[in-house]
Structures are given as C-alpha cells and as structure tokens.
Coordinates of N, CA and C in Angstrom, one line a residue:
X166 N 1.6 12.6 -22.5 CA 0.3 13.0 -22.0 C 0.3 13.1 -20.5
X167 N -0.6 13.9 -20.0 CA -0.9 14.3 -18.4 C -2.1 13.6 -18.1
X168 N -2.1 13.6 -16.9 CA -3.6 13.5 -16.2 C -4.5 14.4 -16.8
X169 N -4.5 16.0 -16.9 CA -5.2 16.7 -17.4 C -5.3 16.7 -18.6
X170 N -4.6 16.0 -19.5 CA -5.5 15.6 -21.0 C -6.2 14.8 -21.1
X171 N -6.3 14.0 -20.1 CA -7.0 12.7 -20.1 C -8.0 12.8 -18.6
X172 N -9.5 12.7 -18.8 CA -10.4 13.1 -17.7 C -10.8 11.7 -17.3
X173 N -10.5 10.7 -17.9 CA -10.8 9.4 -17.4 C -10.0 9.0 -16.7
X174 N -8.4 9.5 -16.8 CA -7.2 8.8 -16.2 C -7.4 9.8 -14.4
X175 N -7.8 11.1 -14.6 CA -8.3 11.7 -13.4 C -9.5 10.7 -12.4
X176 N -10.2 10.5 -13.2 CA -11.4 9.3 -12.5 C -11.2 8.7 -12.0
X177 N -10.2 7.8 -12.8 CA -9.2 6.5 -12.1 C -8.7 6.5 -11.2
X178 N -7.8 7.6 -11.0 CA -6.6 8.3 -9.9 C -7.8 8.1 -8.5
X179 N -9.5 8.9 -8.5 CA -9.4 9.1 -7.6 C -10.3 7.7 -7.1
X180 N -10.6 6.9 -7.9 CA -11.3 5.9 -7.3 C -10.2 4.7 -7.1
X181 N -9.1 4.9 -8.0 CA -8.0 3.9 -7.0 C -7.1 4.2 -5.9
X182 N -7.3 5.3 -5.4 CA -6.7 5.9 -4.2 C -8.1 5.1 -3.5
X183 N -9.2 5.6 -3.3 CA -9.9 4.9 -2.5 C -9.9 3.2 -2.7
X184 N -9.9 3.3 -3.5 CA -10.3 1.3 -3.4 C -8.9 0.7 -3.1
X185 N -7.5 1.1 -2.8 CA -6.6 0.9 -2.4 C -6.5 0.6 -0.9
X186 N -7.5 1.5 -0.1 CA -7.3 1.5 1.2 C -8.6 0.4 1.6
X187 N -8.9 -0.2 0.8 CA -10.1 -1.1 0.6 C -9.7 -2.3 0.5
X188 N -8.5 -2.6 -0.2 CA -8.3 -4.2 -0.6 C -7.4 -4.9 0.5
X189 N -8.0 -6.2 0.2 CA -7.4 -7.2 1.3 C -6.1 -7.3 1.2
X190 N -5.5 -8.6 2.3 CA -3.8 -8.7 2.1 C -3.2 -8.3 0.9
X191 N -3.6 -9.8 0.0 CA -2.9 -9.7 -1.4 C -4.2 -9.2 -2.2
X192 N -3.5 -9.1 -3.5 CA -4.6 -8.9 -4.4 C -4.3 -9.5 -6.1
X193 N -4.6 -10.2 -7.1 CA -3.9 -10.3 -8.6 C -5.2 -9.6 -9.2
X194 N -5.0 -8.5 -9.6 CA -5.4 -8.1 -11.0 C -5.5 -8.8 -12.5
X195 N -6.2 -9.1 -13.6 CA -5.8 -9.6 -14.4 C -6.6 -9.2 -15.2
X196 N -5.8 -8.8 -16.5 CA -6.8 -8.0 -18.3 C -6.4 -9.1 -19.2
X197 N -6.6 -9.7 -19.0 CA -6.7 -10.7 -20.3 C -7.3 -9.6 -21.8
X198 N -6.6 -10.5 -22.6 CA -6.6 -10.4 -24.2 C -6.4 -8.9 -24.4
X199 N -5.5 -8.4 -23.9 CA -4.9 -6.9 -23.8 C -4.9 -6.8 -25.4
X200 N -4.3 -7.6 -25.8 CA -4.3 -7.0 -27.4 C -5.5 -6.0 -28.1
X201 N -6.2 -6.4 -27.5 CA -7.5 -5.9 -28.2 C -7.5 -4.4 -28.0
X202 N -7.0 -3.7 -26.8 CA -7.2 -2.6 -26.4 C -6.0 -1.7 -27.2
X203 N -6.7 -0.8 -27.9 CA -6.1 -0.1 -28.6 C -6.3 1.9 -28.5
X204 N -7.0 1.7 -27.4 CA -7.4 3.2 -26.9 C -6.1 3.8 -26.1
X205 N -5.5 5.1 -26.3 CA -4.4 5.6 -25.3 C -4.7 5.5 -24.0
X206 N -5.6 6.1 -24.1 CA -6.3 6.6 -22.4 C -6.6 5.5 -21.6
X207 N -7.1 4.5 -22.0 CA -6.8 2.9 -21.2 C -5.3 2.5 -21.1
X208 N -4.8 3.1 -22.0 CA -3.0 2.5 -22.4 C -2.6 3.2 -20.6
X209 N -3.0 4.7 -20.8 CA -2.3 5.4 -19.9 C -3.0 4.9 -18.5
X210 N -4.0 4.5 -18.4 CA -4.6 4.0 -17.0 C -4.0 3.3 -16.6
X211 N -3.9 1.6 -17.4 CA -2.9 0.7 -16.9 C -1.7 1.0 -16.9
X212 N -0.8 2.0 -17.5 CA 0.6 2.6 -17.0 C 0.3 3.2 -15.4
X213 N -0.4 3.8 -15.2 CA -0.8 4.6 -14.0 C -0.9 3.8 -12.6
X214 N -1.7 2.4 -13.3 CA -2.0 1.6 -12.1 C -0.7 0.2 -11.7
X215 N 0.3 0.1 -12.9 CA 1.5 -0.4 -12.7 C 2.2 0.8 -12.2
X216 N 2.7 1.8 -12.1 CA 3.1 2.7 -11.4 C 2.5 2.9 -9.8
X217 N 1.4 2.4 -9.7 CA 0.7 2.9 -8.3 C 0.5 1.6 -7.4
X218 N 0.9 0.4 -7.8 CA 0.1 -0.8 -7.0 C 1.3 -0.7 -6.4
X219 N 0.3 -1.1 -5.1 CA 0.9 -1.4 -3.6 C 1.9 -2.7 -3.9
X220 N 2.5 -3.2 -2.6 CA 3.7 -4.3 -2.8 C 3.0 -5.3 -2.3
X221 N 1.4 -5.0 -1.9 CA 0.3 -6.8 -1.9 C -0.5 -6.9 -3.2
X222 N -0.1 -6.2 -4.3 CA -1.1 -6.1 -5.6 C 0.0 -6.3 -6.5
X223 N -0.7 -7.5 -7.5 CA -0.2 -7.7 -8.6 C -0.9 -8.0 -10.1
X224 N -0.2 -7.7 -11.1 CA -0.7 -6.9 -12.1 C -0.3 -8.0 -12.9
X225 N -1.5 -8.8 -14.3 CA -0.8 -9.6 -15.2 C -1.4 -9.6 -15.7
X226 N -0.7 -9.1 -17.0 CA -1.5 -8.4 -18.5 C -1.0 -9.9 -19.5
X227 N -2.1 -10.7 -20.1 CA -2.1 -11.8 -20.9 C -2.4 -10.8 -22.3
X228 N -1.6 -11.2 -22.7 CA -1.7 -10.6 -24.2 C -0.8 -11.2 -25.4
X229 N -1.9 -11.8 -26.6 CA -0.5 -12.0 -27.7 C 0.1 -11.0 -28.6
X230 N 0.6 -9.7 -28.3 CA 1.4 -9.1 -28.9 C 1.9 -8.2 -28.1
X231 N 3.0 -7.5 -28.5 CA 3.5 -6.3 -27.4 C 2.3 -5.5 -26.6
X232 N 2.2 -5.2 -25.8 CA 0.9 -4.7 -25.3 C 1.6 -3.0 -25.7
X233 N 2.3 -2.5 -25.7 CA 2.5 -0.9 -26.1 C 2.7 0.2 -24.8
X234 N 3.1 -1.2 -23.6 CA 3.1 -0.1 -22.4 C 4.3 0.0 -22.3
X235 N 4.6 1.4 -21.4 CA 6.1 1.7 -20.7 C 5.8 0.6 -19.6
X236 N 6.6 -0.2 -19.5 CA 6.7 -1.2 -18.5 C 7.8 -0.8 -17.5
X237 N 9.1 -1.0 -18.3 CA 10.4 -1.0 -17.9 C 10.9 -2.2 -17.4
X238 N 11.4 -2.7 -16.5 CA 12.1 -4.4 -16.5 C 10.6 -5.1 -15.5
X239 N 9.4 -4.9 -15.9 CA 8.5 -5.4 -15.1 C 7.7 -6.7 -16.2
X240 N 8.3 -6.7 -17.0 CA 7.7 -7.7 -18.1 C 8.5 -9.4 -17.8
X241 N 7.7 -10.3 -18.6 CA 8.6 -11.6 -18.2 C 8.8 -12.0 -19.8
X242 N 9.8 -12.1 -20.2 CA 9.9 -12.1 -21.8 C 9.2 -14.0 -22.0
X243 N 8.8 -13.7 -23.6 CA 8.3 -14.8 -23.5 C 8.8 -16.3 -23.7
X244 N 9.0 -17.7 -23.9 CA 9.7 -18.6 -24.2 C 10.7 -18.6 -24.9
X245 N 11.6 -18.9 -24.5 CA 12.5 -18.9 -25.9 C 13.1 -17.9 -26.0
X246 N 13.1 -16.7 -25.9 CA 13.3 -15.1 -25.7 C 14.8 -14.9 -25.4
X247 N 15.6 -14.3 -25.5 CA 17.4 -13.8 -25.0 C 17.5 -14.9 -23.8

C-alpha cells in the first residue's frame, strides 16, 4: 500500500511533520492494548511513524499478541523467547 491509497495515512504525514518541529527534548509515545487494532490504515500509520520518529522519540506498542507490524529488529522479544 502507498500514501495515496490511504488518505488518512496522508493526514498523518502532514500533521506529524508539523508536530515534530513542536516536541520537546525527549518524547515516549505509548498505544497500549494494540491488539485490539485491527484496521490496515492505522497498521500503516504506526509503520510510518516507527519509520519517521526522531532519535528524542520513542515508540512502545504494549500489546498481547503479535501486533502485525513490519518492525524489523526494533521489537524486544518477550520472556523466555530464543
């Protein structure tokens, strides 16, 4: 999927460019009970905004099951795990 299939993920793009130049030092983000979100277009937002946060913003998705995002090695496996 693109930005252009998705007009919400466009919205996003341009109100997190502004609110970027907005936030203080650090910043934590946090979605709790992620499991619940089962919409793509939210899937693809939070891919967008793990791809886009600055190196004072941090992102921590609580969720009890795989959340379904392209992460890549940005995850912390859970207890017990390899």
């Amino acid at each position: 999927r693109t930005a252009g299939d998705n007009p919400g993920l466009c919205e996003f793009k341009k109100r997190w460019g502004t609110t970027q130049t907005e936030m203080p030092d650090e910043i934590v983000i946090v979605l709790d009970d992620f499991h619940f979100i089962r919409d793509a277009a939210c899937h693809d937002q939070v891919e967008f905004l793990v791809d886009s946060l600055p190196a004072r913003a941090h992102l921590v998705i609580i969720t009890r099951a795989d959340p379904g995002l392209r992460l890549g090695d940005t995850t912390i496996p859970p207890p017990g795990a390899g």
